Amino acid sequence: MSRLSLNQKTTNSWSLREAIDGTVAAGLSSIGIWREPLAEAGLENARNWLADTGLRVSSLCRGGFFTAADPAQIEAAHADNLRAIDEAAAIGTDTLCLVPGGLPDGDRDLIGARSRAAEAIGRLVPYARERGIRLGIEPMNPIYAADRGVVSTLGQALDIAEQFGADEVGVVFDTFHVWWDPALREQILRAGERIYSYQICDWITPLPADTLLARGMMGDGHIDFGVITGWVTETGYSGDVEVEIFNADIWATPGEQVLATMTERYTELVEPYL
Amino acid sequence: MSRLSLNQKTTNSWSLREAIDGTVAAGLSSIGIWREPLAEAGLENARNWLADTGLRVSSLCRGGFFTAADPAQIEAAHADNLRAIDEAAAIGTDTLCLVPGGLPDGDRDLIGARSRAAEAIGRLVPYARERGIRLGIEPMNPIYAADRGVVSTLGQALDIAEQFGADEVGVVFDTFHVWWDPALREQILRAGERIYSYQICDWITPLPADTLLARGMMGDGHIDFGVITGWVTETGYSGDVEVEIFNADIWATPGEQVLATMTERYTELVEPYL
């Protein structure tokens, strides 16, 4: 269990303080933090709580959303991402997760949006490097290509990442987003040391009506975690395994119970392959 | 409009007879037929109606669903696909569309299911060749990878197709399924003469609650039909352009009106790039 991390989105009804306490109570040593609850708690409080508990912060979610075509919006997104880098440094993680964002309203130029996302990442690299923060691009399931993430495959994320140093830009990838990819093994092996975070949750069917909340607990869906985790292990990955689940039913379940189930499923389905 | 084809799924409430009459009334010369309404109408009736009207049949939908692991189910699927080939030949189309099917119940071995689908296609080739029927593999949006189509990209479909002659196995591809693919242009150009059918409909957001019915009328969503159609034209494709829309609102609209809208959108968004 030393590598299992609670991404706090999984216990969405908990404040940051509650998520930190819940993670410690469940015997875990690592947590993935989101910016909104971090802002609510205050950076200084968060730093103190983390120091007191000794928890590692596996990643900060999330920067990105830089596909706008409008110059003012591009600058606003850039400034917000600089703040995200500062926040990541302040809470002692080395990884900022970047979700590129979707097509701007009424814009159908997917190639253009992808190119702006790549450019925006490049602009962040010097600032992030100085602060010791690695930028992890998160490829998103094509189901979100229009409205959330124009980077759709691990290979596409690596095409961007490889323009920079291996300790500057890499990938944060979630089984939910990439499990279907026929090139998955090849691209995981290609990623190698650029895997900054390995996140897990399941693909469930029928897909819940709100597709943003369509992720499932490991074991409840169709993903073979043994196979994919085995490929990640082949690369020599020794980092945390974050569980990040967006799901209304899980969010309505008491956090302690969610952590118990997630720990049990991790122990059964994932840990043997690490 | 000489290349626009109504896939009868777009006017789902119509019988085959009504779809044939509606297609003719709208001034189109081609129709894509589904097996279930064809069975209801009877093969002999359908042949007569088609002969009377002179309509081309752009494709028969669909064979496939051959990912089962159970030997008896594999044989049943094979036999059903032989019947589909016979039906395609009987109604005078040269293309049978194949939807591979999803993971068997409780089975998480995606690689195994993909391999069985490829094998099942290979088994059909001699029978189809003798009857002048080309097998068009339909890659499906990853949203359906678990429950409907384990072939998720055009590249993956071509990896299978290229094991056979260019007039034996190819691809039927729909913008809805492939629009997000970063390798789309490259794979369309690779497909070349193996493009047996080019189908169009839009990716709309928010995604309707029933994701099977999530397709939209061209122009109502996020897909740039000019760009993708331009790539198809680059290959020298001179076949029909089939409109196939699964959408509850469109199915509830009178067929004549759907055909009018679809013709208008095709003329505006697609035809200039052919």
PDB file of C-alpha atoms in Angstrom, chain A:
ATOM      1  CA  MET A   1       0.000   0.000   0.000  1.00  0.00           C
ATOM      2  CA  SER A   2       3.024   2.300   0.108  1.00  0.00           C
ATOM      3  CA  ARG A   3       2.359   3.445  -3.463  1.00  0.00           C
ATOM      4  CA  LEU A   4      -1.416   3.887  -3.318  1.00  0.00           C
ATOM      5  CA  SER A   5      -2.541   7.512  -3.421  1.00  0.00           C
ATOM      6  CA  LEU A   6      -5.998   8.965  -2.898  1.00  0.00           C
ATOM      7  CA  ASN A   7      -6.736  11.563  -5.541  1.00  0.00           C
ATOM      8  CA  GLN A   8      -9.087  13.727  -3.527  1.00  0.00           C
ATOM      9  CA  LYS A   9     -11.599  13.908  -6.385  1.00  0.00           C
ATOM     10  CA  THR A  10     -12.542  10.342  -5.429  1.00  0.00           C
ATOM     11  CA  THR A  11     -13.896  11.635  -2.106  1.00  0.00           C
ATOM     12  CA  ASN A  12     -15.339  14.779  -3.614  1.00  0.00           C
ATOM     13  CA  SER A  13     -17.584  15.711  -0.686  1.00  0.00           C
ATOM     14  CA  TRP A  14     -14.587  15.921   1.654  1.00  0.00           C
ATOM     15  CA  SER A  15     -12.701  19.152   2.273  1.00  0.00           C
ATOM     16  CA  LEU A  16      -8.926  19.019   1.895  1.00  0.00           C
ATOM     17  CA  ARG A  17      -8.555  18.662   5.663  1.00  0.00           C
ATOM     18  CA  GLU A  18     -10.991  15.738   5.710  1.00  0.00           C
ATOM     19  CA  ALA A  19      -9.254  14.122   2.725  1.00  0.00           C
ATOM     20  CA  ILE A  20      -5.852  14.409   4.413  1.00  0.00           C
ATOM     21  CA  ASP A  21      -7.191  12.932   7.642  1.00  0.00           C
ATOM     22  CA  GLY A  22      -9.059  10.189   5.776  1.00  0.00           C
ATOM     23  CA  THR A  23      -5.947   9.259   3.799  1.00  0.00           C
ATOM     24  CA  VAL A  24      -3.882   8.969   6.972  1.00  0.00           C
ATOM     25  CA  ALA A  25      -6.626   7.005   8.740  1.00  0.00           C
ATOM     26  CA  ALA A  26      -6.728   4.533   5.843  1.00  0.00           C
ATOM     27  CA  GLY A  27      -3.012   3.912   6.231  1.00  0.00           C
ATOM     28  CA  LEU A  28      -1.972   5.537   2.959  1.00  0.00           C
ATOM     29  CA  SER A  29       1.050   7.751   2.602  1.00  0.00           C
ATOM     30  CA  SER A  30       0.165   9.790  -0.457  1.00  0.00           C
ATOM     31  CA  ILE A  31      -2.567  12.110  -1.713  1.00  0.00           C
ATOM     32  CA  GLY A  32      -3.382  13.867  -5.014  1.00  0.00           C
ATOM     33  CA  ILE A  33      -4.720  17.382  -4.440  1.00  0.00           C
ATOM     34  CA  TRP A  34      -7.061  19.589  -6.494  1.00  0.00           C
ATOM     35  CA  ARG A  35      -6.686  23.327  -6.759  1.00  0.00           C
ATOM     36  CA  GLU A  36     -10.237  24.325  -5.813  1.00  0.00           C
ATOM     37  CA  PRO A  37     -10.317  22.621  -2.384  1.00  0.00           C
ATOM     38  CA  LEU A  38      -6.718  23.765  -1.891  1.00  0.00           C
ATOM     39  CA  ALA A  39      -7.802  27.378  -2.424  1.00  0.00           C
ATOM     40  CA  GLU A  40     -10.678  26.906   0.022  1.00  0.00           C
ATOM     41  CA  ALA A  41      -8.328  25.536   2.674  1.00  0.00           C
ATOM     42  CA  GLY A  42      -5.606  28.114   2.067  1.00  0.00           C
ATOM     43  CA  LEU A  43      -2.066  27.275   0.948  1.00  0.00           C
ATOM     44  CA  GLU A  44      -0.510  27.874   4.349  1.00  0.00           C
ATOM     45  CA  ASN A  45      -2.979  25.636   6.172  1.00  0.00           C
ATOM     46  CA  ALA A  46      -2.482  22.923   3.580  1.00  0.00           C
ATOM     47  CA  ARG A  47       1.304  23.090   3.965  1.00  0.00           C
ATOM     48  CA  ASN A  48       1.026  22.769   7.715  1.00  0.00           C
ATOM     49  CA  TRP A  49      -1.399  19.846   7.599  1.00  0.00           C
ATOM     50  CA  LEU A  50       0.763  18.011   5.096  1.00  0.00           C
ATOM     51  CA  ALA A  51       3.886  18.641   7.157  1.00  0.00           C
ATOM     52  CA  ASP A  52       2.145  17.446  10.325  1.00  0.00           C
ATOM     53  CA  THR A  53       0.945  14.222   8.737  1.00  0.00           C
ATOM     54  CA  GLY A  54       4.004  13.570   6.592  1.00  0.00           C
ATOM     55  CA  LEU A  55       1.830  12.723   3.565  1.00  0.00           C
ATOM     56  CA  ARG A  56       3.432  12.874   0.112  1.00  0.00           C
ATOM     57  CA  VAL A  57       1.566  14.868  -2.519  1.00  0.00           C
ATOM     58  CA  SER A  58       1.558  12.710  -5.639  1.00  0.00           C
ATOM     59  CA  SER A  59       0.274  15.485  -7.920  1.00  0.00           C
ATOM     60  CA  LEU A  60      -1.649  18.720  -8.141  1.00  0.00           C
ATOM     61  CA  CYS A  61      -4.706  18.725 -10.422  1.00  0.00           C
ATOM     62  CA  ARG A  62      -4.864  20.653 -12.566  1.00  0.00           C
ATOM     63  CA  GLY A  63      -3.498  23.191 -14.927  1.00  0.00           C
ATOM     64  CA  GLY A  64      -4.213  23.374 -18.626  1.00  0.00           C
ATOM     65  CA  PHE A  65      -7.389  24.511 -20.392  1.00  0.00           C
ATOM     66  CA  PHE A  66      -5.268  26.487 -22.799  1.00  0.00           C
ATOM     67  CA  THR A  67      -6.906  25.890 -26.167  1.00  0.00           C
ATOM     68  CA  ALA A  68      -8.500  29.346 -26.484  1.00  0.00           C
ATOM     69  CA  ALA A  69      -7.848  31.187 -29.744  1.00  0.00           C
ATOM     70  CA  ASP A  70      -8.535  34.648 -28.319  1.00  0.00           C
ATOM     71  CA  PRO A  71      -5.286  36.425 -27.299  1.00  0.00           C
ATOM     72  CA  ALA A  72      -6.695  37.766 -24.014  1.00  0.00           C
ATOM     73  CA  GLN A  73      -7.937  34.312 -23.074  1.00  0.00           C
ATOM     74  CA  ILE A  74      -4.598  32.793 -24.002  1.00  0.00           C
ATOM     75  CA  GLU A  75      -2.829  35.203 -21.631  1.00  0.00           C
ATOM     76  CA  ALA A  76      -5.365  34.579 -18.862  1.00  0.00           C
ATOM     77  CA  ALA A  77      -4.851  30.825 -19.182  1.00  0.00           C
ATOM     78  CA  HIS A  78      -1.086  31.258 -19.144  1.00  0.00           C
ATOM     79  CA  ALA A  79      -1.226  33.386 -15.983  1.00  0.00           C
ATOM     80  CA  ASP A  80      -3.482  30.850 -14.287  1.00  0.00           C
ATOM     81  CA  ASN A  81      -1.062  28.061 -15.152  1.00  0.00           C
ATOM     82  CA  LEU A  82       1.842  30.026 -13.653  1.00  0.00           C
ATOM     83  CA  ARG A  83      -0.199  30.233 -10.443  1.00  0.00           C
ATOM     84  CA  ALA A  84      -0.839  26.482 -10.607  1.00  0.00           C
ATOM     85  CA  ILE A  85       2.918  25.890 -10.848  1.00  0.00           C
ATOM     86  CA  ASP A  86       3.465  28.087  -7.789  1.00  0.00           C
ATOM     87  CA  GLU A  87       0.803  26.194  -5.886  1.00  0.00           C
ATOM     88  CA  ALA A  88       2.338  22.845  -6.832  1.00  0.00           C
ATOM     89  CA  ALA A  89       5.713  24.018  -5.543  1.00  0.00           C
ATOM     90  CA  ALA A  90       4.134  25.382  -2.361  1.00  0.00           C
ATOM     91  CA  ILE A  91       2.529  22.061  -1.403  1.00  0.00           C
ATOM     92  CA  GLY A  92       5.659  20.089  -2.156  1.00  0.00           C
ATOM     93  CA  THR A  93       4.642  18.007  -5.159  1.00  0.00           C
ATOM     94  CA  ASP A  94       6.842  17.743  -8.226  1.00  0.00           C
ATOM     95  CA  THR A  95       4.006  17.117 -10.699  1.00  0.00           C
ATOM     96  CA  LEU A  96       1.357  19.424 -12.098  1.00  0.00           C
ATOM     97  CA  CYS A  97      -1.295  17.630 -14.119  1.00  0.00           C
ATOM     98  CA  LEU A  98      -2.323  19.424 -17.318  1.00  0.00           C
ATOM     99  CA  VAL A  99      -5.704  18.875 -18.974  1.00  0.00           C
ATOM    100  CA  PRO A 100      -5.504  20.658 -22.326  1.00  0.00           C
ATOM    101  CA  GLY A 101      -9.156  21.722 -22.655  1.00  0.00           C
ATOM    102  CA  GLY A 102     -11.613  21.291 -25.513  1.00  0.00           C
ATOM    103  CA  LEU A 103     -12.538  23.182 -28.648  1.00  0.00           C
ATOM    104  CA  PRO A 104     -13.404  26.834 -28.076  1.00  0.00           C
ATOM    105  CA  ASP A 105     -17.149  27.571 -28.438  1.00  0.00           C
ATOM    106  CA  GLY A 106     -18.266  27.205 -32.031  1.00  0.00           C
ATOM    107  CA  ASP A 107     -14.735  26.340 -33.192  1.00  0.00           C
ATOM    108  CA  ARG A 108     -14.270  23.112 -35.162  1.00  0.00           C
ATOM    109  CA  ASP A 109     -10.555  23.416 -35.830  1.00  0.00           C
ATOM    110  CA  LEU A 110      -9.286  20.474 -33.793  1.00  0.00           C
ATOM    111  CA  ILE A 111      -5.812  20.623 -35.313  1.00  0.00           C
ATOM    112  CA  GLY A 112      -5.530  24.306 -34.414  1.00  0.00           C
ATOM    113  CA  ALA A 113      -6.656  23.702 -30.829  1.00  0.00           C
ATOM    114  CA  ARG A 114      -4.128  20.898 -30.447  1.00  0.00           C
ATOM    115  CA  SER A 115      -1.390  23.093 -31.771  1.00  0.00           C
ATOM    116  CA  ARG A 116      -2.249  25.922 -29.352  1.00  0.00           C
ATOM    117  CA  ALA A 117      -2.211  23.453 -26.453  1.00  0.00           C
ATOM    118  CA  ALA A 118       1.284  22.289 -27.411  1.00  0.00           C
ATOM    119  CA  GLU A 119       2.467  25.868 -27.671  1.00  0.00           C
ATOM    120  CA  ALA A 120       0.989  26.796 -24.288  1.00  0.00           C
ATOM    121  CA  ILE A 121       2.799  23.879 -22.652  1.00  0.00           C
ATOM    122  CA  GLY A 122       6.107  24.998 -24.150  1.00  0.00           C
ATOM    123  CA  ARG A 123       5.622  28.493 -22.750  1.00  0.00           C
ATOM    124  CA  LEU A 124       5.276  27.076 -19.222  1.00  0.00           C
ATOM    125  CA  VAL A 125       8.411  24.959 -19.273  1.00  0.00           C
ATOM    126  CA  PRO A 126      11.041  27.541 -18.172  1.00  0.00           C
ATOM    127  CA  TYR A 127       8.904  28.777 -15.264  1.00  0.00           C
ATOM    128  CA  ALA A 128       8.103  25.240 -14.140  1.00  0.00           C
ATOM    129  CA  ARG A 129      11.728  24.097 -14.438  1.00  0.00           C
ATOM    130  CA  GLU A 130      12.937  26.907 -12.172  1.00  0.00           C
ATOM    131  CA  ARG A 131      10.461  25.810  -9.503  1.00  0.00           C
ATOM    132  CA  GLY A 132      11.188  22.095  -9.783  1.00  0.00           C
ATOM    133  CA  ILE A 133       7.777  21.251 -11.198  1.00  0.00           C
ATOM    134  CA  ARG A 134       7.279  18.661 -13.938  1.00  0.00           C
ATOM    135  CA  LEU A 135       4.385  19.200 -16.346  1.00  0.00           C
ATOM    136  CA  GLY A 136       2.331  16.048 -16.857  1.00  0.00           C
ATOM    137  CA  ILE A 137       0.042  16.102 -19.907  1.00  0.00           C
ATOM    138  CA  GLU A 138      -3.116  14.060 -19.398  1.00  0.00           C
ATOM    139  CA  PRO A 139      -4.475  12.448 -22.553  1.00  0.00           C
ATOM    140  CA  MET A 140      -8.251  12.188 -22.330  1.00  0.00           C
ATOM    141  CA  ASN A 141     -10.633   9.581 -23.642  1.00  0.00           C
ATOM    142  CA  PRO A 142     -11.932  10.699 -27.087  1.00  0.00           C
ATOM    143  CA  ILE A 143     -15.348  11.012 -25.455  1.00  0.00           C
ATOM    144  CA  TYR A 144     -14.024  14.346 -24.119  1.00  0.00           C
ATOM    145  CA  ALA A 145     -12.179  15.528 -27.250  1.00  0.00           C
ATOM    146  CA  ALA A 146     -14.740  18.225 -28.049  1.00  0.00           C
ATOM    147  CA  ASP A 147     -15.314  19.753 -24.658  1.00  0.00           C
ATOM    148  CA  ARG A 148     -12.476  18.898 -22.298  1.00  0.00           C
ATOM    149  CA  GLY A 149      -9.295  17.443 -23.673  1.00  0.00           C
ATOM    150  CA  VAL A 150      -8.069  17.707 -27.265  1.00  0.00           C
ATOM    151  CA  VAL A 151      -5.089  15.466 -26.524  1.00  0.00           C
ATOM    152  CA  SER A 152      -6.664  12.062 -27.064  1.00  0.00           C
ATOM    153  CA  THR A 153      -3.908   9.460 -26.908  1.00  0.00           C
ATOM    154  CA  LEU A 154      -0.768   8.709 -24.971  1.00  0.00           C
ATOM    155  CA  GLY A 155       1.181   8.846 -28.238  1.00  0.00           C
ATOM    156  CA  GLN A 156      -0.088  12.335 -28.987  1.00  0.00           C
ATOM    157  CA  ALA A 157       0.842  13.515 -25.471  1.00  0.00           C
ATOM    158  CA  LEU A 158       4.324  12.049 -25.915  1.00  0.00           C
ATOM    159  CA  ASP A 159       4.750  13.789 -29.268  1.00  0.00           C
ATOM    160  CA  ILE A 160       4.435  17.037 -27.314  1.00  0.00           C
ATOM    161  CA  ALA A 161       6.402  15.935 -24.249  1.00  0.00           C
ATOM    162  CA  GLU A 162       9.386  14.709 -26.227  1.00  0.00           C
ATOM    163  CA  GLN A 163      10.071  18.220 -27.460  1.00  0.00           C
ATOM    164  CA  PHE A 164      11.323  18.907 -23.913  1.00  0.00           C
ATOM    165  CA  GLY A 165      13.532  17.245 -21.322  1.00  0.00           C
ATOM    166  CA  ALA A 166      12.363  14.009 -19.708  1.00  0.00           C
ATOM    167  CA  ASP A 167      12.236  15.769 -16.342  1.00  0.00           C
ATOM    168  CA  GLU A 168      10.356  18.762 -17.752  1.00  0.00           C
ATOM    169  CA  VAL A 169       7.317  17.449 -19.630  1.00  0.00           C
ATOM    170  CA  GLY A 170       5.769  14.008 -19.401  1.00  0.00           C
ATOM    171  CA  VAL A 171       2.425  12.305 -19.061  1.00  0.00           C
ATOM    172  CA  VAL A 172      -0.152  11.669 -16.388  1.00  0.00           C
ATOM    173  CA  PHE A 173      -2.290   8.869 -17.655  1.00  0.00           C
ATOM    174  CA  ASP A 174      -5.443   7.306 -16.355  1.00  0.00           C
ATOM    175  CA  THR A 175      -6.620   3.839 -17.353  1.00  0.00           C
ATOM    176  CA  PHE A 176     -10.106   5.266 -17.978  1.00  0.00           C
ATOM    177  CA  HIS A 177      -8.758   7.518 -20.724  1.00  0.00           C
ATOM    178  CA  VAL A 178      -6.408   5.136 -22.511  1.00  0.00           C
ATOM    179  CA  TRP A 179      -7.517   1.549 -21.907  1.00  0.00           C
ATOM    180  CA  TRP A 180      -9.035   1.136 -25.396  1.00  0.00           C
ATOM    181  CA  ASP A 181      -5.918   2.263 -27.306  1.00  0.00           C
ATOM    182  CA  PRO A 182      -4.600  -0.459 -29.637  1.00  0.00           C
ATOM    183  CA  ALA A 183      -1.123   1.114 -29.300  1.00  0.00           C
ATOM    184  CA  LEU A 184      -1.233   1.258 -25.495  1.00  0.00           C
ATOM    185  CA  ARG A 185       1.608  -1.121 -24.640  1.00  0.00           C
ATOM    186  CA  GLU A 186       3.897   0.419 -27.247  1.00  0.00           C
ATOM    187  CA  GLN A 187       3.167   3.950 -26.029  1.00  0.00           C
ATOM    188  CA  ILE A 188       3.540   3.092 -22.330  1.00  0.00           C
ATOM    189  CA  LEU A 189       6.963   1.596 -23.066  1.00  0.00           C
ATOM    190  CA  ARG A 190       7.817   4.666 -25.140  1.00  0.00           C
ATOM    191  CA  ALA A 191       6.776   6.910 -22.251  1.00  0.00           C
ATOM    192  CA  GLY A 192       9.256   5.254 -19.870  1.00  0.00           C
ATOM    193  CA  GLU A 193      10.588   7.771 -17.376  1.00  0.00           C
ATOM    194  CA  ARG A 194       8.124  10.362 -18.666  1.00  0.00           C
ATOM    195  CA  ILE A 195       5.310   8.630 -16.768  1.00  0.00           C
ATOM    196  CA  TYR A 196       4.832  11.181 -14.003  1.00  0.00           C
ATOM    197  CA  SER A 197       1.644   9.675 -12.628  1.00  0.00           C
ATOM    198  CA  TYR A 198      -0.238   6.451 -13.173  1.00  0.00           C
ATOM    199  CA  GLN A 199      -3.899   6.947 -12.345  1.00  0.00           C
ATOM    200  CA  ILE A 200      -6.520   4.256 -12.206  1.00  0.00           C
ATOM    201  CA  CYS A 201     -10.268   3.885 -12.432  1.00  0.00           C
ATOM    202  CA  ASP A 202     -12.589   1.697 -14.448  1.00  0.00           C
ATOM    203  CA  TRP A 203     -14.674   2.034 -17.615  1.00  0.00           C
ATOM    204  CA  ILE A 204     -18.221   1.063 -16.678  1.00  0.00           C
ATOM    205  CA  THR A 205     -21.253   0.363 -18.844  1.00  0.00           C
ATOM    206  CA  PRO A 206     -23.873   1.474 -19.376  1.00  0.00           C
ATOM    207  CA  LEU A 207     -22.165   4.846 -19.255  1.00  0.00           C
ATOM    208  CA  PRO A 208     -23.886   7.094 -16.666  1.00  0.00           C
ATOM    209  CA  ALA A 209     -26.000   9.863 -18.234  1.00  0.00           C
ATOM    210  CA  ASP A 210     -23.516  12.539 -17.181  1.00  0.00           C
ATOM    211  CA  THR A 211     -20.437  11.347 -19.018  1.00  0.00           C
ATOM    212  CA  LEU A 212     -18.196  13.559 -16.895  1.00  0.00           C
ATOM    213  CA  LEU A 213     -19.109  11.308 -13.974  1.00  0.00           C
ATOM    214  CA  ALA A 214     -18.767   8.067 -15.887  1.00  0.00           C
ATOM    215  CA  ARG A 215     -15.766   6.574 -14.111  1.00  0.00           C
ATOM    216  CA  GLY A 216     -16.012   3.490 -11.979  1.00  0.00           C
ATOM    217  CA  MET A 217     -14.242   1.808  -9.078  1.00  0.00           C
ATOM    218  CA  MET A 218     -11.572  -0.645 -10.201  1.00  0.00           C
ATOM    219  CA  GLY A 219     -13.192  -4.024 -10.755  1.00  0.00           C
ATOM    220  CA  ASP A 220     -16.651  -2.615 -11.502  1.00  0.00           C
ATOM    221  CA  GLY A 221     -16.022  -2.300 -15.243  1.00  0.00           C
ATOM    222  CA  HIS A 222     -14.186  -3.639 -18.261  1.00  0.00           C
ATOM    223  CA  ILE A 223     -10.543  -2.718 -17.732  1.00  0.00           C
ATOM    224  CA  ASP A 224      -7.896  -5.368 -17.164  1.00  0.00           C
ATOM    225  CA  PHE A 225      -5.752  -3.643 -14.532  1.00  0.00           C
ATOM    226  CA  GLY A 226      -3.281  -6.501 -14.368  1.00  0.00           C
ATOM    227  CA  VAL A 227      -2.301  -6.182 -18.022  1.00  0.00           C
ATOM    228  CA  ILE A 228      -1.973  -2.384 -18.072  1.00  0.00           C
ATOM    229  CA  THR A 229      -0.219  -2.220 -14.686  1.00  0.00           C
ATOM    230  CA  GLY A 230       2.191  -4.875 -15.922  1.00  0.00           C
ATOM    231  CA  TRP A 231       3.133  -2.665 -18.878  1.00  0.00           C
ATOM    232  CA  VAL A 232       3.674   0.298 -16.547  1.00  0.00           C
ATOM    233  CA  THR A 233       5.898  -1.862 -14.357  1.00  0.00           C
ATOM    234  CA  GLU A 234       7.918  -2.899 -17.442  1.00  0.00           C
ATOM    235  CA  THR A 235       9.020   0.727 -17.793  1.00  0.00           C
ATOM    236  CA  GLY A 236      10.527   0.699 -14.293  1.00  0.00           C
ATOM    237  CA  TYR A 237       7.884   3.092 -12.973  1.00  0.00           C
ATOM    238  CA  SER A 238       8.247   3.324  -9.215  1.00  0.00           C
ATOM    239  CA  GLY A 239       5.898   6.223  -8.478  1.00  0.00           C
ATOM    240  CA  ASP A 240       2.504   6.427  -6.857  1.00  0.00           C
ATOM    241  CA  VAL A 241      -0.704   4.930  -8.179  1.00  0.00           C
ATOM    242  CA  GLU A 242      -3.461   7.491  -7.852  1.00  0.00           C
ATOM    243  CA  VAL A 243      -7.113   6.559  -7.725  1.00  0.00           C
ATOM    244  CA  GLU A 244      -9.202   9.305  -9.299  1.00  0.00           C
ATOM    245  CA  ILE A 245     -12.906   8.552  -9.684  1.00  0.00           C
ATOM    246  CA  PHE A 246     -15.605  10.942 -10.889  1.00  0.00           C
ATOM    247  CA  ASN A 247     -18.853   9.155 -10.072  1.00  0.00           C
ATOM    248  CA  ALA A 248     -22.047  10.431  -8.447  1.00  0.00           C
ATOM    249  CA  ASP A 249     -22.742   7.171  -6.572  1.00  0.00           C
ATOM    250  CA  ILE A 250     -19.223   7.014  -5.183  1.00  0.00           C
ATOM    251  CA  TRP A 251     -19.363  10.694  -4.242  1.00  0.00           C
ATOM    252  CA  ALA A 252     -22.573   9.962  -2.296  1.00  0.00           C
ATOM    253  CA  THR A 253     -20.878   7.158  -0.342  1.00  0.00           C
ATOM    254  CA  PRO A 254     -19.123   7.988   2.969  1.00  0.00           C
ATOM    255  CA  GLY A 255     -15.443   8.681   2.285  1.00  0.00           C
ATOM    256  CA  GLU A 256     -14.175   6.062   4.752  1.00  0.00           C
ATOM    257  CA  GLN A 257     -16.121   3.398   2.919  1.00  0.00           C
ATOM    258  CA  VAL A 258     -14.813   4.558  -0.475  1.00  0.00           C
ATOM    259  CA  LEU A 259     -11.246   4.386   0.833  1.00  0.00           C
ATOM    260  CA  ALA A 260     -11.839   0.888   2.210  1.00  0.00           C
ATOM    261  CA  THR A 261     -13.193  -0.374  -1.122  1.00  0.00           C
ATOM    262  CA  MET A 262     -10.507   1.345  -3.137  1.00  0.00           C
ATOM    263  CA  THR A 263      -7.756  -0.114  -0.939  1.00  0.00           C
ATOM    264  CA  GLU A 264      -9.228  -3.585  -1.218  1.00  0.00           C
ATOM    265  CA  ARG A 265      -9.554  -3.386  -5.014  1.00  0.00           C
ATOM    266  CA  TYR A 266      -6.054  -1.972  -5.375  1.00  0.00           C
ATOM    267  CA  THR A 267      -4.625  -4.787  -3.271  1.00  0.00           C
ATOM    268  CA  GLU A 268      -6.428  -7.394  -5.335  1.00  0.00           C
ATOM    269  CA  LEU A 269      -6.260  -6.000  -8.881  1.00  0.00           C
ATOM    270  CA  VAL A 270      -3.258  -3.681  -9.126  1.00  0.00           C
ATOM    271  CA  GLU A 271      -0.604  -4.235  -6.457  1.00  0.00           C
ATOM    272  CA  PRO A 272       0.301  -7.792  -7.548  1.00  0.00           C
ATOM    273  CA  TYR A 273       1.417  -6.375 -10.916  1.00  0.00           C
ATOM    274  CA  LEU A 274       3.609  -3.562  -9.568  1.00  0.00           C
TER     275      LEU A 274
END
